[in-house]
Tab-separated table of C-alpha atoms and ligand atoms in Angstrom:
chain	number	residue	atom	x	y	z
S	1	UNK	CA	38.053	103.400	-132.339
S	2	UNK	CA	41.415	102.600	-130.876
S	3	UNK	CA	42.726	99.116	-131.409
S	4	UNK	CA	42.181	96.874	-128.339
S	5	UNK	CA	45.694	95.464	-128.263
S	6	UNK	CA	47.189	98.958	-128.432
S	7	UNK	CA	44.812	100.307	-125.814
S	8	UNK	CA	45.664	97.555	-123.323
S	9	UNK	CA	49.361	97.923	-124.101
S	10	UNK	CA	49.199	101.647	-123.352
S	11	UNK	CA	47.556	100.946	-119.991
S	12	UNK	CA	49.961	98.203	-118.997
S	13	UNK	CA	53.137	100.074	-119.907
S	14	UNK	CA	52.386	103.269	-117.990
S	15	UNK	CA	54.662	102.471	-115.057
S	16	UNK	CA	57.331	101.150	-117.402
S	17	UNK	CA	57.511	104.297	-119.478
S	18	UNK	CA	57.595	106.339	-116.317
S	19	UNK	CA	60.446	104.347	-114.755
S	20	UNK	CA	62.748	104.500	-117.795
S	21	UNK	CA	65.777	102.752	-116.332
S	22	UNK	CA	66.344	99.074	-115.558
S	23	UNK	CA	68.949	96.420	-114.889
S	24	UNK	CA	69.417	93.301	-117.030
S	25	UNK	CA	71.192	90.362	-115.428
S	26	UNK	CA	72.671	87.538	-117.501
S	27	UNK	CA	73.760	84.772	-115.208
S	28	UNK	CA	74.074	81.026	-115.489
S	29	UNK	CA	76.489	78.094	-115.828
S	30	UNK	CA	78.271	79.960	-118.633
S	31	UNK	CA	79.783	82.261	-116.003
S	32	UNK	CA	82.224	79.410	-115.264
S	33	UNK	CA	83.927	79.153	-118.694
S	34	UNK	CA	83.579	82.956	-118.683
S	35	UNK	CA	83.351	83.358	-122.435
S	36	UNK	CA	79.834	84.738	-122.680
S	37	UNK	CA	76.379	83.112	-122.646
S	38	UNK	CA	76.694	81.725	-126.172
S	39	UNK	CA	79.760	79.626	-125.307
S	40	UNK	CA	77.883	76.346	-125.656
S	41	UNK	CA	77.005	76.937	-129.261
S	42	UNK	CA	80.006	79.051	-130.248
S	43	UNK	CA	82.258	76.189	-129.230
S	44	UNK	CA	79.791	73.449	-130.222
S	45	UNK	CA	79.862	71.901	-126.781
S	46	UNK	CA	77.811	68.719	-126.246
S	47	UNK	CA	75.443	68.265	-123.287
S	48	UNK	CA	77.895	65.777	-121.769
S	49	UNK	CA	80.791	68.209	-121.902
S	50	UNK	CA	78.697	71.159	-120.750
S	51	UNK	CA	77.587	69.131	-117.769
S	52	UNK	CA	80.918	69.711	-116.070
S	53	UNK	CA	79.816	73.285	-115.386
S	54	UNK	CA	76.635	71.965	-113.836
S	55	UNK	CA	78.728	69.738	-111.552
S	56	UNK	CA	80.931	72.666	-110.607
S	57	UNK	CA	78.394	75.482	-110.183
S	58	UNK	CA	78.461	76.826	-106.617
S	59	UNK	CA	78.077	80.618	-106.395
S	60	UNK	CA	78.965	81.047	-102.743
S	61	UNK	CA	78.988	84.820	-102.953
S	62	UNK	CA	75.576	85.239	-104.534
S	63	UNK	CA	73.925	87.975	-102.498
S	64	UNK	CA	70.998	89.363	-104.466
S	65	UNK	CA	70.378	91.930	-101.728
S	66	UNK	CA	73.689	93.473	-102.632
S	67	UNK	CA	72.736	93.472	-106.327
S	68	UNK	CA	69.435	95.105	-105.447
S	69	UNK	CA	71.095	97.809	-103.378
S	70	UNK	CA	73.457	98.548	-106.268
S	71	UNK	CA	70.597	98.751	-108.761
S	72	UNK	CA	68.718	101.082	-106.454
S	73	UNK	CA	71.754	103.285	-105.935
S	74	UNK	CA	72.169	103.545	-109.704
S	75	UNK	CA	68.579	104.741	-109.958
S	76	UNK	CA	67.276	101.617	-111.647
S	77	UNK	CA	63.578	100.993	-111.132
S	78	UNK	CA	63.238	97.464	-112.490
S	79	UNK	CA	65.419	94.429	-113.042
S	80	UNK	CA	65.220	91.374	-115.287
S	81	UNK	CA	67.092	88.147	-114.511
S	82	UNK	CA	67.726	85.233	-116.895
S	83	UNK	CA	65.566	82.524	-115.311
S	84	UNK	CA	66.680	80.330	-118.210
S	85	UNK	CA	68.996	81.167	-121.099
S	86	UNK	CA	69.553	79.335	-124.392
S	87	UNK	CA	71.657	76.635	-122.688
S	88	UNK	CA	68.470	75.446	-120.959
S	89	UNK	CA	69.819	75.673	-117.408
S	90	UNK	CA	67.156	76.857	-114.958
S	91	UNK	CA	68.071	79.226	-112.154
S	92	UNK	CA	64.912	78.097	-110.409
S	93	UNK	CA	63.301	74.949	-109.104
S	94	UNK	CA	61.461	73.742	-112.185
S	95	UNK	CA	59.613	70.467	-111.637
S	96	UNK	CA	60.026	69.587	-115.307
S	97	UNK	CA	63.800	69.219	-115.411
S	98	UNK	CA	66.789	68.134	-113.352
S	99	UNK	CA	68.935	70.735	-115.073
S	100	UNK	CA	68.379	73.416	-112.460
S	101	UNK	CA	70.187	75.369	-109.766
S	102	UNK	CA	68.508	73.499	-106.913
S	103	UNK	CA	70.280	70.353	-108.149
S	104	UNK	CA	73.736	71.932	-108.180
S	105	UNK	CA	76.094	72.140	-105.231
S	106	UNK	CA	74.528	75.414	-104.136
S	107	UNK	CA	71.023	73.861	-103.974
S	108	UNK	CA	69.468	77.347	-104.108
S	109	UNK	CA	66.511	78.712	-106.015
S	110	UNK	CA	68.369	81.712	-107.399
S	111	UNK	CA	65.300	83.216	-109.037
S	112	UNK	CA	63.268	83.195	-105.847
S	113	UNK	CA	66.064	84.863	-103.909
S	114	UNK	CA	66.489	87.468	-106.644
S	115	UNK	CA	62.780	88.286	-106.657
S	116	UNK	CA	62.585	88.629	-102.892
S	117	UNK	CA	65.674	90.817	-102.646
S	118	UNK	CA	64.699	93.206	-105.420
S	119	UNK	CA	61.095	93.517	-104.310
S	120	UNK	CA	62.344	94.386	-100.864
S	121	UNK	CA	64.250	97.352	-102.319
S	122	UNK	CA	61.085	98.465	-104.118
S	123	UNK	CA	62.434	97.483	-107.523
S	124	UNK	CA	60.037	95.970	-110.044
S	125	UNK	CA	60.972	92.471	-111.167
S	126	UNK	CA	61.059	90.594	-114.423
S	127	UNK	CA	62.273	87.290	-115.756
S	128	UNK	CA	64.024	86.564	-119.017
S	129	UNK	CA	63.043	83.225	-120.511
S	130	UNK	CA	64.740	81.727	-123.556
S	131	UNK	CA	62.471	80.265	-126.219
S	132	UNK	CA	65.493	78.340	-127.468
S	133	UNK	CA	66.799	75.404	-125.457
S	134	UNK	CA	70.099	73.849	-126.434
S	135	UNK	CA	69.839	71.017	-123.936
S	136	UNK	CA	66.311	69.678	-124.353
S	137	UNK	CA	66.364	66.730	-126.768
S	138	UNK	CA	63.176	67.817	-128.507
S	139	UNK	CA	64.473	71.229	-129.540
S	140	UNK	CA	65.632	71.207	-133.204
S	141	UNK	CA	69.343	70.369	-133.296
S	142	UNK	CA	70.993	69.240	-136.530
S	143	UNK	CA	70.443	71.844	-139.248
S	144	UNK	CA	69.115	74.472	-136.855
S	145	UNK	CA	70.675	77.898	-137.274
S	146	UNK	CA	72.115	78.223	-133.781
S	147	UNK	CA	72.117	74.849	-132.023
S	148	UNK	CA	75.502	73.618	-130.746
S	149	UNK	CA	74.954	70.333	-132.653
S	150	UNK	CA	73.799	72.060	-135.856
S	151	UNK	CA	76.563	70.439	-137.908
S	152	UNK	CA	77.213	67.323	-135.875
S	153	UNK	CA	76.536	64.344	-138.170
S	154	UNK	CA	75.747	62.167	-135.166
S	155	UNK	CA	72.574	64.223	-134.726
S	156	UNK	CA	71.517	64.050	-138.345
S	157	UNK	CA	69.095	61.160	-137.997
S	158	UNK	CA	68.071	61.884	-134.442
S	159	UNK	CA	64.345	62.533	-134.275
S	160	UNK	CA	62.867	65.217	-132.102
S	161	UNK	CA	59.312	65.899	-131.021
S	162	UNK	CA	58.878	69.669	-131.120
S	163	UNK	CA	55.364	69.517	-129.668
S	164	UNK	CA	56.812	67.857	-126.662
S	165	UNK	CA	59.352	70.643	-126.353
S	166	UNK	CA	56.579	73.233	-126.547
S	167	UNK	CA	54.676	71.486	-123.806
S	168	UNK	CA	57.832	71.602	-121.685
S	169	UNK	CA	58.426	75.273	-122.461
S	170	UNK	CA	54.837	76.332	-121.751
S	171	UNK	CA	54.868	74.323	-118.516
S	172	UNK	CA	58.039	76.012	-117.354
S	173	UNK	CA	56.633	79.438	-118.063
S	174	UNK	CA	53.441	78.563	-116.195
S	175	UNK	CA	55.539	77.546	-113.191
S	176	UNK	CA	57.294	80.895	-113.128
S	177	UNK	CA	53.994	82.710	-113.402
S	178	UNK	CA	52.264	80.721	-110.665
S	179	UNK	CA	54.947	79.917	-108.086
S	180	UNK	CA	56.859	83.174	-107.812
S	181	UNK	CA	54.326	85.822	-106.926
S	182	UNK	CA	53.689	89.050	-108.772
S	183	UNK	CA	55.992	89.527	-111.779
S	184	UNK	CA	56.157	92.825	-113.612
S	185	UNK	CA	57.918	91.769	-116.807
S	186	UNK	CA	58.266	88.609	-118.866
S	187	UNK	CA	61.151	88.899	-121.318
S	188	UNK	CA	61.053	86.189	-124.013
S	189	UNK	CA	64.077	85.702	-126.270
S	190	UNK	CA	63.953	85.225	-129.335
S	191	UNK	CA	62.424	84.352	-132.721
S	192	UNK	CA	64.359	83.531	-135.882
S	193	UNK	CA	63.656	82.109	-139.337
S	194	UNK	CA	60.518	79.955	-139.070
S	195	UNK	CA	60.902	79.746	-135.294
S	196	UNK	CA	58.449	82.535	-134.739
S	197	UNK	CA	54.862	83.308	-133.635
S	198	UNK	CA	52.618	80.246	-133.795
S	199	UNK	CA	55.629	77.959	-134.095
S	200	UNK	CA	55.976	78.757	-130.359
S	201	UNK	CA	52.174	78.415	-130.010
S	202	UNK	CA	52.297	82.085	-129.184
S	203	UNK	CA	48.522	82.690	-129.033
S	204	UNK	CA	48.076	79.915	-126.521
S	205	UNK	CA	51.107	81.054	-124.574
S	206	UNK	CA	50.076	84.676	-124.404
S	207	UNK	CA	46.591	83.708	-123.296
S	208	UNK	CA	48.050	81.699	-120.454
S	209	UNK	CA	50.357	84.535	-119.421
S	210	UNK	CA	47.568	87.121	-119.477
S	211	UNK	CA	45.183	84.782	-117.634
S	212	UNK	CA	47.615	84.234	-114.782
S	213	UNK	CA	49.161	87.710	-114.527
S	214	UNK	CA	47.073	90.168	-116.565
S	215	UNK	CA	49.158	93.221	-115.610
S	216	UNK	CA	52.476	91.720	-116.744
S	217	UNK	CA	54.309	93.387	-119.614
S	218	UNK	CA	56.003	91.322	-122.292
S	219	UNK	CA	58.721	92.120	-124.802
S	220	UNK	CA	58.184	91.637	-128.533
S	221	UNK	CA	60.373	88.624	-129.217
S	222	UNK	CA	57.700	85.949	-129.579
S	223	UNK	CA	57.423	87.636	-132.951
S	224	UNK	CA	60.655	89.540	-133.231
S	225	UNK	CA	64.282	89.743	-132.275
S	226	UNK	CA	66.949	92.380	-131.699
S	227	UNK	CA	66.695	93.504	-135.310
S	228	UNK	CA	63.065	92.918	-136.087
S	229	UNK	CA	60.265	94.572	-134.097
S	230	UNK	CA	57.362	92.553	-135.509
S	231	UNK	CA	53.781	93.806	-135.701
S	232	UNK	CA	54.104	96.005	-132.587
S	233	UNK	CA	54.959	98.815	-135.005
S	234	UNK	CA	51.773	98.422	-137.032
S	235	UNK	CA	48.316	99.789	-136.275
S	236	UNK	CA	47.021	96.254	-136.080
S	237	UNK	CA	49.413	94.352	-133.808
S	238	UNK	CA	48.865	90.666	-133.002
S	239	UNK	CA	47.952	89.530	-129.481
S	240	UNK	CA	51.520	88.317	-128.999
S	241	UNK	CA	53.257	91.347	-130.526
S	242	UNK	CA	54.361	92.371	-127.049
S	243	UNK	CA	54.042	95.474	-124.927
S	244	UNK	CA	57.390	96.953	-125.873
S	245	UNK	CA	60.028	96.631	-128.597
S	246	UNK	CA	63.534	95.574	-127.651
S	247	UNK	CA	66.310	97.036	-129.802
S	248	UNK	CA	69.627	95.595	-128.706
S	249	UNK	CA	73.073	97.217	-128.507
S	250	UNK	CA	71.776	100.299	-130.273
S	251	UNK	CA	69.513	103.278	-129.748
S	252	UNK	CA	67.107	103.822	-132.627
S	253	UNK	CA	67.981	107.136	-134.342
S	254	UNK	CA	64.427	108.460	-134.180
S	255	UNK	CA	63.047	106.391	-131.358
S	256	UNK	CA	60.422	103.858	-132.415
S	257	UNK	CA	57.211	104.895	-134.106
S	258	UNK	CA	54.331	102.931	-135.552
S	259	UNK	CA	53.192	103.311	-139.122
S	260	UNK	CA	51.065	106.316	-138.170
S	261	UNK	CA	53.990	108.104	-136.597
S	262	UNK	CA	52.942	107.425	-133.008
S	263	UNK	CA	55.591	106.550	-130.469
S	264	UNK	CA	55.461	102.919	-129.310
S	265	UNK	CA	56.913	101.656	-126.020
S	266	UNK	CA	60.523	100.525	-126.415
S	267	UNK	CA	63.551	99.652	-124.391
S	268	UNK	CA	67.140	99.467	-125.595
S	269	UNK	CA	69.162	96.800	-123.873
S	270	UNK	CA	72.848	97.474	-123.738
S	271	UNK	CA	75.887	95.762	-122.246
S	272	UNK	CA	78.512	97.518	-120.124
S	273	UNK	CA	81.354	95.731	-121.920
S	274	UNK	CA	80.719	93.719	-125.091
S	275	UNK	CA	79.118	90.623	-123.577
S	276	UNK	CA	75.875	89.762	-121.804
S	277	UNK	CA	77.135	86.777	-119.827
S	278	UNK	CA	80.336	87.067	-117.804
S	279	UNK	CA	83.468	87.259	-119.930
S	280	UNK	CA	86.742	87.458	-118.066
S	281	UNK	CA	88.729	88.731	-121.057
S	282	UNK	CA	86.400	91.486	-122.098
S	283	UNK	CA	87.663	94.626	-120.427
S	284	UNK	CA	86.276	97.104	-122.908
S	285	UNK	CA	83.858	98.766	-120.566
S	286	UNK	CA	81.892	101.816	-121.568
S	287	UNK	CA	82.559	104.983	-119.617
S	288	UNK	CA	79.933	106.165	-117.118
S	289	UNK	CA	79.640	109.295	-119.238
S	290	UNK	CA	78.788	107.289	-122.329
S	291	UNK	CA	76.181	105.266	-120.453
S	292	UNK	CA	74.570	108.335	-118.864
S	293	UNK	CA	74.337	109.924	-122.297
S	294	UNK	CA	72.744	106.751	-123.613
S	295	UNK	CA	70.133	106.937	-120.860
S	296	UNK	CA	69.375	110.561	-121.651
S	297	UNK	CA	69.241	109.743	-125.351
S	298	UNK	CA	66.710	106.956	-124.803
S	299	UNK	CA	64.484	109.155	-122.649
S	300	UNK	CA	64.750	112.038	-125.125
S	301	UNK	CA	63.311	109.650	-127.727
S	302	UNK	CA	60.549	108.240	-125.496
S	303	UNK	CA	62.445	105.046	-124.739
S	304	UNK	CA	63.851	103.093	-121.806
S	305	UNK	CA	67.339	101.820	-121.134
S	306	UNK	CA	68.063	98.437	-119.604
S	307	UNK	CA	71.730	98.077	-118.713
S	308	UNK	CA	73.240	94.642	-118.431
S	309	UNK	CA	75.523	93.134	-115.831
S	310	UNK	CA	77.021	89.636	-116.095
S	311	UNK	CA	77.859	88.280	-112.634
S	312	UNK	CA	80.762	85.823	-112.374
S	313	UNK	CA	80.644	82.190	-111.279
S	314	UNK	CA	80.906	83.175	-107.622
S	315	UNK	CA	77.845	85.378	-108.012
S	316	UNK	CA	79.613	88.731	-107.994
S	317	UNK	CA	78.846	91.605	-110.331
S	318	UNK	CA	82.216	92.509	-111.917
S	319	UNK	CA	83.820	95.384	-110.027
S	320	UNK	CA	84.203	97.414	-113.218
S	321	UNK	CA	80.411	97.272	-113.633
S	322	UNK	CA	79.862	98.164	-109.991
S	323	UNK	CA	81.981	101.282	-110.429
S	324	UNK	CA	80.094	102.414	-113.509
S	325	UNK	CA	76.749	101.889	-111.815
S	326	UNK	CA	77.857	103.821	-108.758
S	327	UNK	CA	78.867	106.773	-110.888
S	328	UNK	CA	75.573	106.675	-112.727
S	329	UNK	CA	73.985	106.733	-109.270
S	330	UNK	CA	75.823	109.920	-108.413
S	331	UNK	CA	74.577	111.545	-111.574
S	332	UNK	CA	71.060	110.299	-110.914
S	333	UNK	CA	71.162	111.707	-107.396
S	334	UNK	CA	71.175	115.183	-108.908
S	335	UNK	CA	69.404	114.607	-112.188
S	336	UNK	CA	66.836	111.853	-111.810
S	337	UNK	CA	64.022	114.345	-112.134
S	338	UNK	CA	65.011	114.742	-115.797
S	339	UNK	CA	64.647	110.961	-116.355
S	340	UNK	CA	61.638	109.526	-114.486
S	341	UNK	CA	58.335	110.406	-116.048
S	342	UNK	CA	60.104	112.277	-118.826
S	343	UNK	CA	60.044	111.792	-122.573
S	344	UNK	CA	60.518	113.468	-125.898
S	345	UNK	CA	60.410	117.257	-125.922
S	346	UNK	CA	58.181	119.450	-128.029
S	347	UNK	CA	61.395	121.253	-129.049
S	348	UNK	CA	63.884	119.921	-131.573
S	349	UNK	CA	67.179	118.479	-130.441
S	350	UNK	CA	69.564	121.349	-129.728
S	351	UNK	CA	73.076	121.353	-131.166
S	352	UNK	CA	74.745	121.167	-127.764
S	353	UNK	CA	72.909	118.204	-126.273
S	354	UNK	CA	69.426	116.907	-125.676
S	355	UNK	CA	66.140	117.868	-124.125
S	356	UNK	CA	63.896	115.716	-122.026
S	357	UNK	CA	60.505	116.987	-120.975
S	358	UNK	CA	57.788	116.306	-118.416
S	359	UNK	CA	54.589	118.272	-118.888
S	360	UNK	CA	55.584	121.900	-119.284
S	361	UNK	CA	58.955	121.408	-117.655
S	362	UNK	CA	61.950	121.182	-119.943
S	363	UNK	CA	65.283	119.639	-118.987
S	364	UNK	CA	68.326	120.739	-120.938
S	365	UNK	CA	71.175	118.234	-120.978
S	366	UNK	CA	74.163	120.289	-122.051
S	367	UNK	CA	76.674	117.791	-123.396
S	368	UNK	CA	78.976	120.104	-125.249
S	369	UNK	CA	80.454	123.180	-123.670
S	370	UNK	CA	79.468	126.331	-125.477
S	371	UNK	CA	81.312	129.562	-126.110
S	372	UNK	CA	79.168	132.184	-124.492
S	373	UNK	CA	75.533	131.563	-123.710
S	374	UNK	CA	73.740	128.295	-124.367
S	375	UNK	CA	71.418	128.973	-127.250
S	376	UNK	CA	67.747	127.982	-126.843
S	377	UNK	CA	66.276	128.324	-130.317
S	378	UNK	CA	62.558	128.898	-130.945
S	379	UNK	CA	61.713	129.506	-127.341
S	380	UNK	CA	61.153	133.209	-127.271
S	381	UNK	CA	57.873	133.982	-125.576
S	382	UNK	CA	57.362	130.370	-124.555
S	383	UNK	CA	59.458	130.289	-121.390
S	384	UNK	CA	57.894	131.438	-118.176
S	385	UNK	CA	60.877	130.730	-115.990
M	401	LIG	C1	70.353	88.051	-127.915
M	401	LIG	C2	71.152	86.879	-127.445
M	401	LIG	C3	71.205	86.727	-126.008
M	401	LIG	C4	70.932	87.876	-125.123
M	401	LIG	C5	69.927	88.814	-125.706
M	401	LIG	C6	69.751	90.064	-124.903
M	401	LIG	O1	69.143	87.741	-128.433
M	401	LIG	O2	70.743	85.672	-128.005
M	401	LIG	O3	72.318	86.008	-125.640
M	401	LIG	O4	70.390	87.356	-123.989
M	401	LIG	O5	70.213	89.093	-126.999
M	401	LIG	O6	68.883	90.957	-125.513
């Protein structure tokens, strides 16, 4: 008999594996210093110092409808916004903290506006929620692997009540699940060292999530991280192993299989330059060609691609990113049929490119020009048209 967790996962992820292509949005106070979303810990910034960005935050040009139109044009079918990143700042009106967008100059619930705008364009919606919180006083600080105050002696003897933090975290997740309508994806980030599984009270958390929004799909990072998939790749996954694996900044060479060789749902998340959050110095953008090939590669290995944009402090998606997405859109205009609903082919990867396949229809992505005819090995007698 098929494992219950796997069976439910297969049901829930049907739309996801059909849609194949999504947008990731990393946005928060860190757009102001413009050195990526890890700036607080990379530069060991205290809460007091970081607060100046909170005082300043006022994204006058935030127009999520424009973002949604861009995503749609690019052929993206779902989008995930950072409701809260590791710095603890909430882009929504959480009743459990003052550190939220509705208390900044802009006074807006950025998450609610995002959800409404994307739903209106027919794009499925998800929220990223950081398990780490570098502002909450009850999250481990001194001695933690990543906390901005990890080596600050002043924090050495400071006590913290982790259970209290967990209560806060679970409450905030419940708020998102109850006050913001139908959500398609919950994207938790991430586990490390002993900060994993039941340390997050993952069983309790997952039960709450499934009780409130049973259809919702969840990534695998209550157990895993970018590098580590967790038990989702076994034939006996835990309840909180997630509905899909989340390799980051790479495409797994053979896709992702479980221990019996069956494909599991996965999604590569990839940045357009080399940062998730806005970075004004990082101009090393990938070419549209490279990104389109990455999308085809993911699909040809039964995976999804979620492409990231990092809007600036005014709320604008960098123009370089806009251009790339528009060009992807042009390619998708002609070729989307070879992406949606497609997956790995029954035929081996050809030398000149990749195959994607839907039912008995094969799509040949010719990536290298050939001398003479394009060779289709092992197909004699199998092709009707
Ligand atoms: C990493 C980083 C984070 C980013 C995420 C995206 O786990 O901590 O900054 O949001 O990857 O997958």
